[in-house]
Short mmCIF file of C-alpha atoms in Angstrom, two decimals:
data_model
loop_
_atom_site.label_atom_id
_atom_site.label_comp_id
_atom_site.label_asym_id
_atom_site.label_seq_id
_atom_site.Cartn_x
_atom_site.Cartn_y
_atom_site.Cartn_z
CA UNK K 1 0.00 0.00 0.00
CA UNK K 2 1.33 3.46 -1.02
CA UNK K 3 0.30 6.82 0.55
CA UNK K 4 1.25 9.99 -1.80
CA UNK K 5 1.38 12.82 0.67
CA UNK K 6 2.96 15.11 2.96
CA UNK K 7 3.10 14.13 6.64
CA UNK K 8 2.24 17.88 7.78
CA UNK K 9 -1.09 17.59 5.44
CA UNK K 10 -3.85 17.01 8.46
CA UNK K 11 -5.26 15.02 5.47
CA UNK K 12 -2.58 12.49 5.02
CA UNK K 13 -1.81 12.98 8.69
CA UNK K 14 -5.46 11.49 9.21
CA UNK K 15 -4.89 8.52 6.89
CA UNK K 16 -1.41 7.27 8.62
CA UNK K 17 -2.97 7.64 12.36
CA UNK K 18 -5.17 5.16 10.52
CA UNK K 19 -2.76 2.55 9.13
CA UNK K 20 -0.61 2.83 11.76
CA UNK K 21 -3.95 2.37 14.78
CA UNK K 22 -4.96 -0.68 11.87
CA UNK K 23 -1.27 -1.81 12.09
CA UNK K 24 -1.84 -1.72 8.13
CA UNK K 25 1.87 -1.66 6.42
CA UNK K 26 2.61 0.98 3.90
CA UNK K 27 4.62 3.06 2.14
CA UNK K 28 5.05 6.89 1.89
CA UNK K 29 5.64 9.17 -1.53
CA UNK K 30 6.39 12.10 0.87
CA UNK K 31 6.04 14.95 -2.32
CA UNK K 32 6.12 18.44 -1.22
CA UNK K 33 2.82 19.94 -0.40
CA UNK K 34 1.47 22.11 -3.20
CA UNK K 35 3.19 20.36 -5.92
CA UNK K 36 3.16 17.65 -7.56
CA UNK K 37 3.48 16.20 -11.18
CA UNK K 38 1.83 15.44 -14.56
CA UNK K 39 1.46 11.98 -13.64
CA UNK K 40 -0.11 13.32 -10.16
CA UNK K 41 -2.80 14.74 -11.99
CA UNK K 42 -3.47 11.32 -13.58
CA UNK K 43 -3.73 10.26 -9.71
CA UNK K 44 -5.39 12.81 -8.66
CA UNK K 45 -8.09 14.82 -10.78
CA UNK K 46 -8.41 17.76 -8.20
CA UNK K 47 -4.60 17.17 -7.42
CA UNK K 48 -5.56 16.83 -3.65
CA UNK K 49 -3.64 14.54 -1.11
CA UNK K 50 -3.53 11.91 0.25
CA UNK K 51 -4.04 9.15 -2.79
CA UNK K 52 -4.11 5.78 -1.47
CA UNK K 53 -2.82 2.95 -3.99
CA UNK K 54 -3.52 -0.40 -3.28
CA UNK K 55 -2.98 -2.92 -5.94
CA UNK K 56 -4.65 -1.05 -8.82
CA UNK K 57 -7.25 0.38 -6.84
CA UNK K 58 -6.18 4.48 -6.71
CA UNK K 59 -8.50 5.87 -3.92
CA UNK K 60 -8.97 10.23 -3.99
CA UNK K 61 -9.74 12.18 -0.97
CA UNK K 62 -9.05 11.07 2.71
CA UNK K 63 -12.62 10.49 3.69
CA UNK K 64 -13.57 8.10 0.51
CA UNK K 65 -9.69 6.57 1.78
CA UNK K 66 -10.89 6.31 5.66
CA UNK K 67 -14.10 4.62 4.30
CA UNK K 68 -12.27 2.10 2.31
CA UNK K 69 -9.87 1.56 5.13
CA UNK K 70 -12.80 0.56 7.90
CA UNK K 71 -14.41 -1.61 5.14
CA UNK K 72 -11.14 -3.18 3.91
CA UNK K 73 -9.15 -3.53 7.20
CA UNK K 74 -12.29 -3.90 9.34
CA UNK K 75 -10.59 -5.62 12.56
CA UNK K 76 -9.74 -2.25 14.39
CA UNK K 77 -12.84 0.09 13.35
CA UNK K 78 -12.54 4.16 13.05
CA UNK K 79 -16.37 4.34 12.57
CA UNK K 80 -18.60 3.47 15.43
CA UNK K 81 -21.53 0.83 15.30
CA UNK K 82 -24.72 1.74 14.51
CA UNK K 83 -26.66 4.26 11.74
CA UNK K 84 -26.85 7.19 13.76
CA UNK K 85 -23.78 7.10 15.74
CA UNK K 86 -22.15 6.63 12.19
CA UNK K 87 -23.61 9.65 10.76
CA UNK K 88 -22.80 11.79 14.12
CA UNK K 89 -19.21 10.55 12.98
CA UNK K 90 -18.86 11.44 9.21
CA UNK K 91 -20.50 14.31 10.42
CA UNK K 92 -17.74 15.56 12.80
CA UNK K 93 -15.36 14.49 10.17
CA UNK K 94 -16.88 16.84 7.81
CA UNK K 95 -16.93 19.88 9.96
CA UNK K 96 -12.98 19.16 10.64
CA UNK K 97 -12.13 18.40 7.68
CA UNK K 98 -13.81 21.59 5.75
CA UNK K 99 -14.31 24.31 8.54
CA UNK K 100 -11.05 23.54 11.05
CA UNK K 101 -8.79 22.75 7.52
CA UNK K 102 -10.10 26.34 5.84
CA UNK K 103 -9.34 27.94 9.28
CA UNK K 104 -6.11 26.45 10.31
CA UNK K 105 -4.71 25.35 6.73
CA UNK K 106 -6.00 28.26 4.64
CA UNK K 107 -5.95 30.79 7.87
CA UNK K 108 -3.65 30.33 9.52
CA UNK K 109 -0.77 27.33 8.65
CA UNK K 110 -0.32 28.33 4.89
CA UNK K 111 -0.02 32.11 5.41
CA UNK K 112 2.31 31.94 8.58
CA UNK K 113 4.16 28.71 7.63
CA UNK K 114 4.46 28.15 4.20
CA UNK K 115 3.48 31.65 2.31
CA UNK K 116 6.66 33.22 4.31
CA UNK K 117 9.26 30.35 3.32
CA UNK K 118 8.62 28.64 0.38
CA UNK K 119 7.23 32.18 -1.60
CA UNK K 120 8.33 34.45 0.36
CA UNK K 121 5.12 36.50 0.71
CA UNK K 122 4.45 38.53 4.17
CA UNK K 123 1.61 37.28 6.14
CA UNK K 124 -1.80 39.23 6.47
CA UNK K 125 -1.76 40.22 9.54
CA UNK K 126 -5.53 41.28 9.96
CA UNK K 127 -6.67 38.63 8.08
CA UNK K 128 -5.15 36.22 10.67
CA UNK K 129 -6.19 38.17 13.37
CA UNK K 130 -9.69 37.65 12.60
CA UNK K 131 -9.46 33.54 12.40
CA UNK K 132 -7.49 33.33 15.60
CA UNK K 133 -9.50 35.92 17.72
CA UNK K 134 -13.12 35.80 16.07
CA UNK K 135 -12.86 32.29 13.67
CA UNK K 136 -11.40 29.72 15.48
CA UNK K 137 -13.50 30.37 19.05
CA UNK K 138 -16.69 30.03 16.98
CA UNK K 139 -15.31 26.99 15.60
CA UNK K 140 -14.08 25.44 19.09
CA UNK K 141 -17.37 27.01 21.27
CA UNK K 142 -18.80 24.60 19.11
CA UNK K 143 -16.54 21.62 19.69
CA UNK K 144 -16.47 22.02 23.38
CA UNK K 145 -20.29 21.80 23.35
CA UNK K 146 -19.64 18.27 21.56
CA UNK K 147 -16.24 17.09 23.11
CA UNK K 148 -16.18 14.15 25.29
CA UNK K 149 -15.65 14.80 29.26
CA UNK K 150 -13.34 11.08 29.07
CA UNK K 151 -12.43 9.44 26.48
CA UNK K 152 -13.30 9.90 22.82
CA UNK K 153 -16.35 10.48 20.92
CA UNK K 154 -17.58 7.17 20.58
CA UNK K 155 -16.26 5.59 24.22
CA UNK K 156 -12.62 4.22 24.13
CA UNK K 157 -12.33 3.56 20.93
CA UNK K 158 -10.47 6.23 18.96
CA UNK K 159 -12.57 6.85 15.69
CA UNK K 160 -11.70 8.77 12.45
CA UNK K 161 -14.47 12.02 14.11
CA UNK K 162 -11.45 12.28 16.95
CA UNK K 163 -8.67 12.15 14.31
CA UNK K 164 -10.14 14.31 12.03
CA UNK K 165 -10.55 16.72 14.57
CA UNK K 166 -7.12 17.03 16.50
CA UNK K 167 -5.13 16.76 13.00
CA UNK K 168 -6.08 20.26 11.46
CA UNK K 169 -5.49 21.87 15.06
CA UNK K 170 -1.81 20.13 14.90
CA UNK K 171 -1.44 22.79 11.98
CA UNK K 172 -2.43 25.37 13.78
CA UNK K 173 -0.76 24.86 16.86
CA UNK K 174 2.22 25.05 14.57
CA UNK K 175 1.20 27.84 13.41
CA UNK K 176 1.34 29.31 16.73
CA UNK K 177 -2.75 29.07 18.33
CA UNK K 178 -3.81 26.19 20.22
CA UNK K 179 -7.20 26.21 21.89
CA UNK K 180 -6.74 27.95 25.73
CA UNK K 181 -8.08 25.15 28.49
CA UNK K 182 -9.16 28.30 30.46
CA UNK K 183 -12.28 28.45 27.87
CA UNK K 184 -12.07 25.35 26.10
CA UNK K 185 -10.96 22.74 29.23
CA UNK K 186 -13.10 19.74 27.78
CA UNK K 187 -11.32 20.33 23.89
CA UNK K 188 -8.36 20.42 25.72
CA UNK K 189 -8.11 17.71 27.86
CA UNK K 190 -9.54 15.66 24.94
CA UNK K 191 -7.23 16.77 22.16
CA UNK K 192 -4.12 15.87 25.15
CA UNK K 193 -6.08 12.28 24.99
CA UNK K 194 -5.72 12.11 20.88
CA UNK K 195 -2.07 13.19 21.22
CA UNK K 196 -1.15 10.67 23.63
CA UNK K 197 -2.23 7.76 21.28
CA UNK K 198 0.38 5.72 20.08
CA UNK K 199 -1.04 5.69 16.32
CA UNK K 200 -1.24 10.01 16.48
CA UNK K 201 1.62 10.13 17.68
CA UNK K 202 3.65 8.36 15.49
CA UNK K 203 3.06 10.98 12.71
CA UNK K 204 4.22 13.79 15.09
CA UNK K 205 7.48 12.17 15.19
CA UNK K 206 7.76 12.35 11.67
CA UNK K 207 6.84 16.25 11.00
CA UNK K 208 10.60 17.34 11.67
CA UNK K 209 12.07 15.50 8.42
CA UNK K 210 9.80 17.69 6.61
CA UNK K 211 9.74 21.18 8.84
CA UNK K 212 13.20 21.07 9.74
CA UNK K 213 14.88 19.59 6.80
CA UNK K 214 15.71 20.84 3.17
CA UNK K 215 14.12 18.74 0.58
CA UNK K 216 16.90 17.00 -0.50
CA UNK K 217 17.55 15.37 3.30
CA UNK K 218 13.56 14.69 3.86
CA UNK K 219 13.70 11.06 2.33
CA UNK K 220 16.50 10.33 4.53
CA UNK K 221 15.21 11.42 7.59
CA UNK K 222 11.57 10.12 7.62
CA UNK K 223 13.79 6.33 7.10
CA UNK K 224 15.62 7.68 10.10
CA UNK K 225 12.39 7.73 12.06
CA UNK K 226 10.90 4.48 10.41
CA UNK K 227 9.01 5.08 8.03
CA UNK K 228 9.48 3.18 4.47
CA UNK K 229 9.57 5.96 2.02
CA UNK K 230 8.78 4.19 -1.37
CA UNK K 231 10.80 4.44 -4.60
CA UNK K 232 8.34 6.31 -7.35
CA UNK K 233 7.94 10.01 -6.42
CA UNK K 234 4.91 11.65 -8.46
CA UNK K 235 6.75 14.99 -6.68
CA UNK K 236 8.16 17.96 -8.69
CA UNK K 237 10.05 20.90 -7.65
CA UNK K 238 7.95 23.59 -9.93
CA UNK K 239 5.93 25.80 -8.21
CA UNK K 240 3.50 26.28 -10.84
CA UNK K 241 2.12 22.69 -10.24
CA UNK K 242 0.23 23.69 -7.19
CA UNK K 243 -1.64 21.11 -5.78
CA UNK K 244 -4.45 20.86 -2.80
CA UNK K 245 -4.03 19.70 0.44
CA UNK K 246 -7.27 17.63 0.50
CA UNK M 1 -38.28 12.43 8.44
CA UNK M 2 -37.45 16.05 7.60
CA UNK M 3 -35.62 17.71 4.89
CA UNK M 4 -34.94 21.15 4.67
CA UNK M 5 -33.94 22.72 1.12
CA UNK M 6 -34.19 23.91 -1.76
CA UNK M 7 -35.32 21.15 -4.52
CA UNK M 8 -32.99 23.53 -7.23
CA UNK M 9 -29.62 22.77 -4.97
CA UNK M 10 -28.15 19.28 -6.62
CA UNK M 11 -27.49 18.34 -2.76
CA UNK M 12 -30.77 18.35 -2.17
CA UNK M 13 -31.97 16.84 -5.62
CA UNK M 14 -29.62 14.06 -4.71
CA UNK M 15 -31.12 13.13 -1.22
CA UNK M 16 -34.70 13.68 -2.59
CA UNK M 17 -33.87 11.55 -5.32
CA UNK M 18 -32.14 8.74 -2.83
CA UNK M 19 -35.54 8.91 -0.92
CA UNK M 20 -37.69 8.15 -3.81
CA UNK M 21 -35.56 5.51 -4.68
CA UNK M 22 -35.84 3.80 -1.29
CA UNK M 23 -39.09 4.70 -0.86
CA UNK M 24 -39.32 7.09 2.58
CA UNK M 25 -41.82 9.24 3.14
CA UNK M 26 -40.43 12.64 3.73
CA UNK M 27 -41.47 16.08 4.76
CA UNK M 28 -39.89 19.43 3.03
CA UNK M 29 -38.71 22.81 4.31
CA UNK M 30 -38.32 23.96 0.66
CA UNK M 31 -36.22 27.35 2.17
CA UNK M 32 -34.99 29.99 -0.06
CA UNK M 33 -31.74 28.79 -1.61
CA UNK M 34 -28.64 31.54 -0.24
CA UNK M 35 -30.95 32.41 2.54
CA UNK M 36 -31.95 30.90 6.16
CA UNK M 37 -32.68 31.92 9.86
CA UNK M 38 -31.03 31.81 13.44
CA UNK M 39 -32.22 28.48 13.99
CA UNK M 40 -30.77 27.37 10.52
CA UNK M 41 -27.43 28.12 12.04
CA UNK M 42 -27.89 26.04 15.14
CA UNK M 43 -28.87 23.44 13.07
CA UNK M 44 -26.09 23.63 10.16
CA UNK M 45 -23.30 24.97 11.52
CA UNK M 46 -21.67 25.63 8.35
CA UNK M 47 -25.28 26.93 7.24
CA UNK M 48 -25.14 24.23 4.11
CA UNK M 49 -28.65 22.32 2.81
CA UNK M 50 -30.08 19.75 2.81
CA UNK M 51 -29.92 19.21 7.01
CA UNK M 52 -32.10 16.02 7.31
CA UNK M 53 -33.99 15.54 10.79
CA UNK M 54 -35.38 11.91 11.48
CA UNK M 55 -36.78 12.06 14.55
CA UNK M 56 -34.05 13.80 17.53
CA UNK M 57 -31.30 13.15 14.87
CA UNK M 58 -30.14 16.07 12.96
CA UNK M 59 -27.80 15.19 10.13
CA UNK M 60 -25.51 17.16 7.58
CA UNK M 61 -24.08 16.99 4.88
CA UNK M 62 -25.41 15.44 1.56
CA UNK M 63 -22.89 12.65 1.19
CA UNK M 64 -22.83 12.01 5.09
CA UNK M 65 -26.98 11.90 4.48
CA UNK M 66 -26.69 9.59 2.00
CA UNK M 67 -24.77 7.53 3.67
CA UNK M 68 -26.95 7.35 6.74
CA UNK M 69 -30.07 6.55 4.50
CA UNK M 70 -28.16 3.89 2.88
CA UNK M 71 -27.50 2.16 5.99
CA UNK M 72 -30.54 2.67 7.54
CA UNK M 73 -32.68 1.77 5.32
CA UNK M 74 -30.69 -0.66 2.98
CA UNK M 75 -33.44 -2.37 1.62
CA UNK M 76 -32.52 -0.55 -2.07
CA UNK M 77 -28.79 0.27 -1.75
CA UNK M 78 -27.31 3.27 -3.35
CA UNK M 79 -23.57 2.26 -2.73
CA UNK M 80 -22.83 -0.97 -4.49
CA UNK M 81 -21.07 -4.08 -2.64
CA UNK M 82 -17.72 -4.86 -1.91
CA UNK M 83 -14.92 -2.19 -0.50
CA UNK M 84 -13.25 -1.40 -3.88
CA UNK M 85 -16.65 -0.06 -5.91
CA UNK M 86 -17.69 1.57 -2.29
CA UNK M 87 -14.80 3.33 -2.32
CA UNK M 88 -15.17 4.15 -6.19
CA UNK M 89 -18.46 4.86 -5.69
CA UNK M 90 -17.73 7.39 -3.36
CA UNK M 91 -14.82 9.24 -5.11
CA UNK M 92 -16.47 9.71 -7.77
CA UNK M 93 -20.05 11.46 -5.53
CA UNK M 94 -17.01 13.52 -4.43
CA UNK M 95 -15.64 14.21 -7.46
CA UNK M 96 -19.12 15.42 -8.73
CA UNK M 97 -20.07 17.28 -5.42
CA UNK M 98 -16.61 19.15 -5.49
CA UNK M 99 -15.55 19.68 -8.47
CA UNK M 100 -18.74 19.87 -10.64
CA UNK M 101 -20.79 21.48 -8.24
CA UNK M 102 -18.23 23.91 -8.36
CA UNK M 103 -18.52 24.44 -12.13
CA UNK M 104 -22.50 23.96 -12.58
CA UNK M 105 -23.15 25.96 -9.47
CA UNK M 106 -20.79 28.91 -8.87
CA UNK M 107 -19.50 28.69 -12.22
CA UNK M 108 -22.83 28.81 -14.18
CA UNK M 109 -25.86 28.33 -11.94
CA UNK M 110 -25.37 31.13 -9.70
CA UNK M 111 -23.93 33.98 -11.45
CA UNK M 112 -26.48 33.11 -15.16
CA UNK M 113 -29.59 32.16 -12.72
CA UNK M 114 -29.68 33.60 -9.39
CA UNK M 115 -27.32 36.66 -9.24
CA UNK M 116 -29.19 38.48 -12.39
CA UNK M 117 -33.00 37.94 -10.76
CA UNK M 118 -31.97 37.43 -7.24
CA UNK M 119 -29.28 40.17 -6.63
CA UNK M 120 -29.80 42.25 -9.92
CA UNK M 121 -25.85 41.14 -10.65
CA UNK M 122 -24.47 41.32 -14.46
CA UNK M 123 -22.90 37.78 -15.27
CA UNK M 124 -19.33 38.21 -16.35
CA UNK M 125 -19.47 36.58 -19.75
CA UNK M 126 -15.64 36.02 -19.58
CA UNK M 127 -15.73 33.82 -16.50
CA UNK M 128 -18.37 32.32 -17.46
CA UNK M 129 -16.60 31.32 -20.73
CA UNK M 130 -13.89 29.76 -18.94
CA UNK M 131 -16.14 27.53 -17.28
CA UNK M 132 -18.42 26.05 -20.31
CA UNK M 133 -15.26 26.47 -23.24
CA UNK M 134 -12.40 25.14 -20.83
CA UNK M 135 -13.07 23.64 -17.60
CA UNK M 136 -16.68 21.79 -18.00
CA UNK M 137 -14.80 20.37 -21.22
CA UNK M 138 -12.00 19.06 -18.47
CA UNK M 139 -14.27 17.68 -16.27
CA UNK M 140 -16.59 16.19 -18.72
CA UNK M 141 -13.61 14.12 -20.47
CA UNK M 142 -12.54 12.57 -17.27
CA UNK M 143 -16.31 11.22 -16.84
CA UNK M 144 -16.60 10.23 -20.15
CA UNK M 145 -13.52 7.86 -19.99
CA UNK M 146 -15.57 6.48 -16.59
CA UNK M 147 -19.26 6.88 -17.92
CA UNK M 148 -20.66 3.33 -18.64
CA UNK M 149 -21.96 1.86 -22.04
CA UNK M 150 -24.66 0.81 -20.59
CA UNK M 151 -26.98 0.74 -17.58
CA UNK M 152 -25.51 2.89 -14.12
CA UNK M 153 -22.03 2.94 -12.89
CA UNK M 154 -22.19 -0.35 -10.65
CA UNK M 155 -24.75 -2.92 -13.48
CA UNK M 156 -28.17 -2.02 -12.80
CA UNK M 157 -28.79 -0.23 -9.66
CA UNK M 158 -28.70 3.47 -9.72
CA UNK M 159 -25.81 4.41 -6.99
CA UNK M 160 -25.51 7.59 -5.28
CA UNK M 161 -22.39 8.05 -7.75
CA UNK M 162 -25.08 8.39 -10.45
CA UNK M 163 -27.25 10.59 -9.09
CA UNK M 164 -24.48 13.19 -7.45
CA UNK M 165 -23.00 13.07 -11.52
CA UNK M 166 -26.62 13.87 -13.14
CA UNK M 167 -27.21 16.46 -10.07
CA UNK M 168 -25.04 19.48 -10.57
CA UNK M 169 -25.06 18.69 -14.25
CA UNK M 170 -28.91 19.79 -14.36
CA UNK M 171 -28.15 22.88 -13.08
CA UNK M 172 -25.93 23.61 -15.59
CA UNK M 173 -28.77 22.91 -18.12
CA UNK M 174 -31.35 25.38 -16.53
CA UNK M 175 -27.91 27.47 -17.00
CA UNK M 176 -28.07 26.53 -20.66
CA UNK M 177 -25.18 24.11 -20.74
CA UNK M 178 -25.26 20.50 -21.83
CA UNK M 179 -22.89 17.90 -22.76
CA UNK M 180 -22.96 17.80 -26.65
CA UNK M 181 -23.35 14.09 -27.56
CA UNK M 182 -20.92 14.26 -30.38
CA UNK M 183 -18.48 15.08 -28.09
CA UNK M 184 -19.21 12.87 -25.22
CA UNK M 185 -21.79 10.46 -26.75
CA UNK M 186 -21.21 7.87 -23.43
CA UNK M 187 -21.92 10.88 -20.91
CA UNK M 188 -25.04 12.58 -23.07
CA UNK M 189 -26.69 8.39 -22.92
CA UNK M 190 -26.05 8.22 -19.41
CA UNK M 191 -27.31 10.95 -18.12
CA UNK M 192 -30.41 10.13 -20.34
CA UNK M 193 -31.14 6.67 -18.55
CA UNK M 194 -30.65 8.26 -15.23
CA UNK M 195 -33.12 11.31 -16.41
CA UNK M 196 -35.36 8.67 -17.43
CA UNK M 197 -35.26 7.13 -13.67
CA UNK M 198 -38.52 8.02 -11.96
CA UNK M 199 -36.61 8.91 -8.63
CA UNK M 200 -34.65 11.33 -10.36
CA UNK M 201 -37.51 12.48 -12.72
CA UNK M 202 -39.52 13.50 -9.88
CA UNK M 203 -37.29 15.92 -8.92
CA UNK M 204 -37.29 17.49 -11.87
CA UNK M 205 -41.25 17.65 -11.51
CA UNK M 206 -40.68 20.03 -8.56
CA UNK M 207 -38.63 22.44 -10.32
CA UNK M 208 -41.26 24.61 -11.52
CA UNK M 209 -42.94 25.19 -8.02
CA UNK M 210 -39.03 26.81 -7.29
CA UNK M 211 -38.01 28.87 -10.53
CA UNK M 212 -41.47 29.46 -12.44
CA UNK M 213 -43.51 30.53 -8.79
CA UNK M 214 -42.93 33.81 -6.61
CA UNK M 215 -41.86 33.05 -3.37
CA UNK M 216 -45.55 33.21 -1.48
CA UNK M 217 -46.59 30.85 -3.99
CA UNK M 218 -44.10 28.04 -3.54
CA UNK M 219 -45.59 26.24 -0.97
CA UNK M 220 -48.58 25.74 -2.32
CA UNK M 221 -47.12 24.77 -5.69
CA UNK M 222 -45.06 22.86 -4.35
CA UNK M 223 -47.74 20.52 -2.73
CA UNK M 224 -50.22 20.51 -5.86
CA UNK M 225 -47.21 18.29 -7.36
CA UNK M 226 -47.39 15.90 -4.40
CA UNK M 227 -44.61 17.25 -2.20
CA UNK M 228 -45.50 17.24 1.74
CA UNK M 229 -44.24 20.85 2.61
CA UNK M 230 -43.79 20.78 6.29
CA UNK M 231 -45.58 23.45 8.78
CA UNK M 232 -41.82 24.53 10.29
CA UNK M 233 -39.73 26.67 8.19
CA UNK M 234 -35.96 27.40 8.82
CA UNK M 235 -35.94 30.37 6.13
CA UNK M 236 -36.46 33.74 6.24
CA UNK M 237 -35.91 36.33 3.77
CA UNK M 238 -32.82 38.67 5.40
CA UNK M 239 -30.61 38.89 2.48
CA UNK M 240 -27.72 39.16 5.03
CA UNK M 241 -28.74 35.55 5.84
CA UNK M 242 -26.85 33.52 3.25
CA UNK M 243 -26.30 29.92 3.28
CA UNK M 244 -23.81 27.92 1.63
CA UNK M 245 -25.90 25.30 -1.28
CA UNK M 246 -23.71 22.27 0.02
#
């Protein structure tokens, strides 16, 4: 099994929590965020990571890849049992994965991370004002009114609505803004639960081969913290092959 | 079971057209496309339609929707069997939610349709050039090297891949656009036998009580073609109040 992605992508960082909490083998094509290839676009229509390949089967878009894993690899499940608790999941997923990734990828993580050193363009300062003072407390007022007091979500098990959830606010907190326990003490306690997991952890460990190493050392150092980085790259090194993150 | 939306936004059109296919008896809140109350907000955060309510569940999210429907009632499926055409199945509803409703709706739907008569707007013909010359043409390749000879997507069930294709597509046709058949003769056949589907035709039947009615008279028109328009409404008619379609 081959993940294309970056490891900082909460995206791809969502779909290798779930391999590695599956104990699902695989192998990474670690290609720059925001670019990618001709033959990427033949992945990936909307040029948007992760891509899972397995076999021939090319699977777009990390919740269509979380799916397949929990139906594939059923033995450790992401989704809770039943209908409703199922679509209270997806649900959460959804929010994450569209309102938390525009507001800590697009708001905040691009423009104070990546804007500044790979083009060189000076932050918005406003503009980021207004996610991290007005944006993101909407955005978590409404989490805390849904976070678990113990636990997860779902009980003990750790499903794909936690994951979803803590990996865009990894971005931010990079970024500089995590969410205060003075006004958010359930959200915080509970994203402190998600980090301590063995499977979300693991893809901490591996953000400083690509934040604190040139491009030409990254392969390297992700082996040097275990993970199998595979052959094929569908990377490039032009800029004007932007890509998505999602 | 409650739905609230407009029957013009594909995301609705899709669930509506799920629900005749399985055969549950539904309730509408046919609000105002771009427009809906306080209580809209509490119940769609992200202030998208359709929100369906079945019973104390409140669910959003077309694609999460569908998914709920399809497991609980999965009598008639929508997603076909086995992980590999689930997960097909479901890039390709996210393909057409994304990427064409992106086209058919912002591209052509909203600034040809609703910005003229709803916000006395000017279409710019340039942009929308761009959309039916260059990147409908894109998008419209891609499904015709995945459209199928014959029957749906999966044999002979019509899967929620089908419908969220034909969807956005239609509003591109009230917009004036339509796949030539010369061009993409298996795409123009497809969408033919899913417009010939009587769960999808009936949608269409409710499209008149929307674009051809003034707002007052919706309701009503809406129910003299068999539609049960429920007695709540979450709309309102604040043009401050916009909702996303999705």
């Amino acid at each position: 099994m081959l993940i294309v992605g970056s490891p900082v992508s909460p995206y791809v960082r969502k779909i290798l929590a779930i391999l590695h909490l599956k104990n699902i083998d695989y192998e990474l094509d670690p290609i720059t965020p925001f670019y990618g290839n001709d033959e990427f676009s033949e992945l990936s229509p909307l040029r948007r990571i992760p891509v899972l390949i397995d076999g021939d089967l090319v699977v777009n878009d990390s919740t269509v890849i979380a799916e397949y894993l929990d139906e594939a690899y059923p033995e450790v499940p992401v989704l809770p049992k039943g209908a409703r608790q199922r679509a209270q999941a997806r649900w959460i997923e959804e929010y994450a994965d569209s309102r938390l990734g525009d507001l800590c990828i697009w708001g905040l993580f691009f423009p104070k991370i990546v804007a500044p050193f790979v083009f060189r363009r000076t932050p918005d300062e406003e503009a980021i004002a207004k996610v991290t003072d007005t944006e993101l407390p909407i955005a978590l007022d409404w989490l805390e009114a849904r976070a678990p007091a113990k636990g997860f979500l779902f009980g003990d098990m750790v499903s794909v609505a936690d994951l979803a959830t803590a990996c865009p606010l990894r971005n931010a907190a990079i970024a500089g803004w995590t969410p205060g326990p003075a006004r958010w003490p359930k959200v915080a306690a509970w994203l402190a639960r998600i980090a301590a997991q063995p499977c979300y952890a693991r893809t901490i460990d591996f953000e400083p081969a690509i934040l604190a190493t040139r491009p030409e050392g990254r392969r390297a150092a992700l082996e040097a913290v275990g993970v199998k980085v595979a052959e094929t790259s569908f990377g490039t090194d032009d800029p004007r092959a932007s890509i998505m993150l999602r």
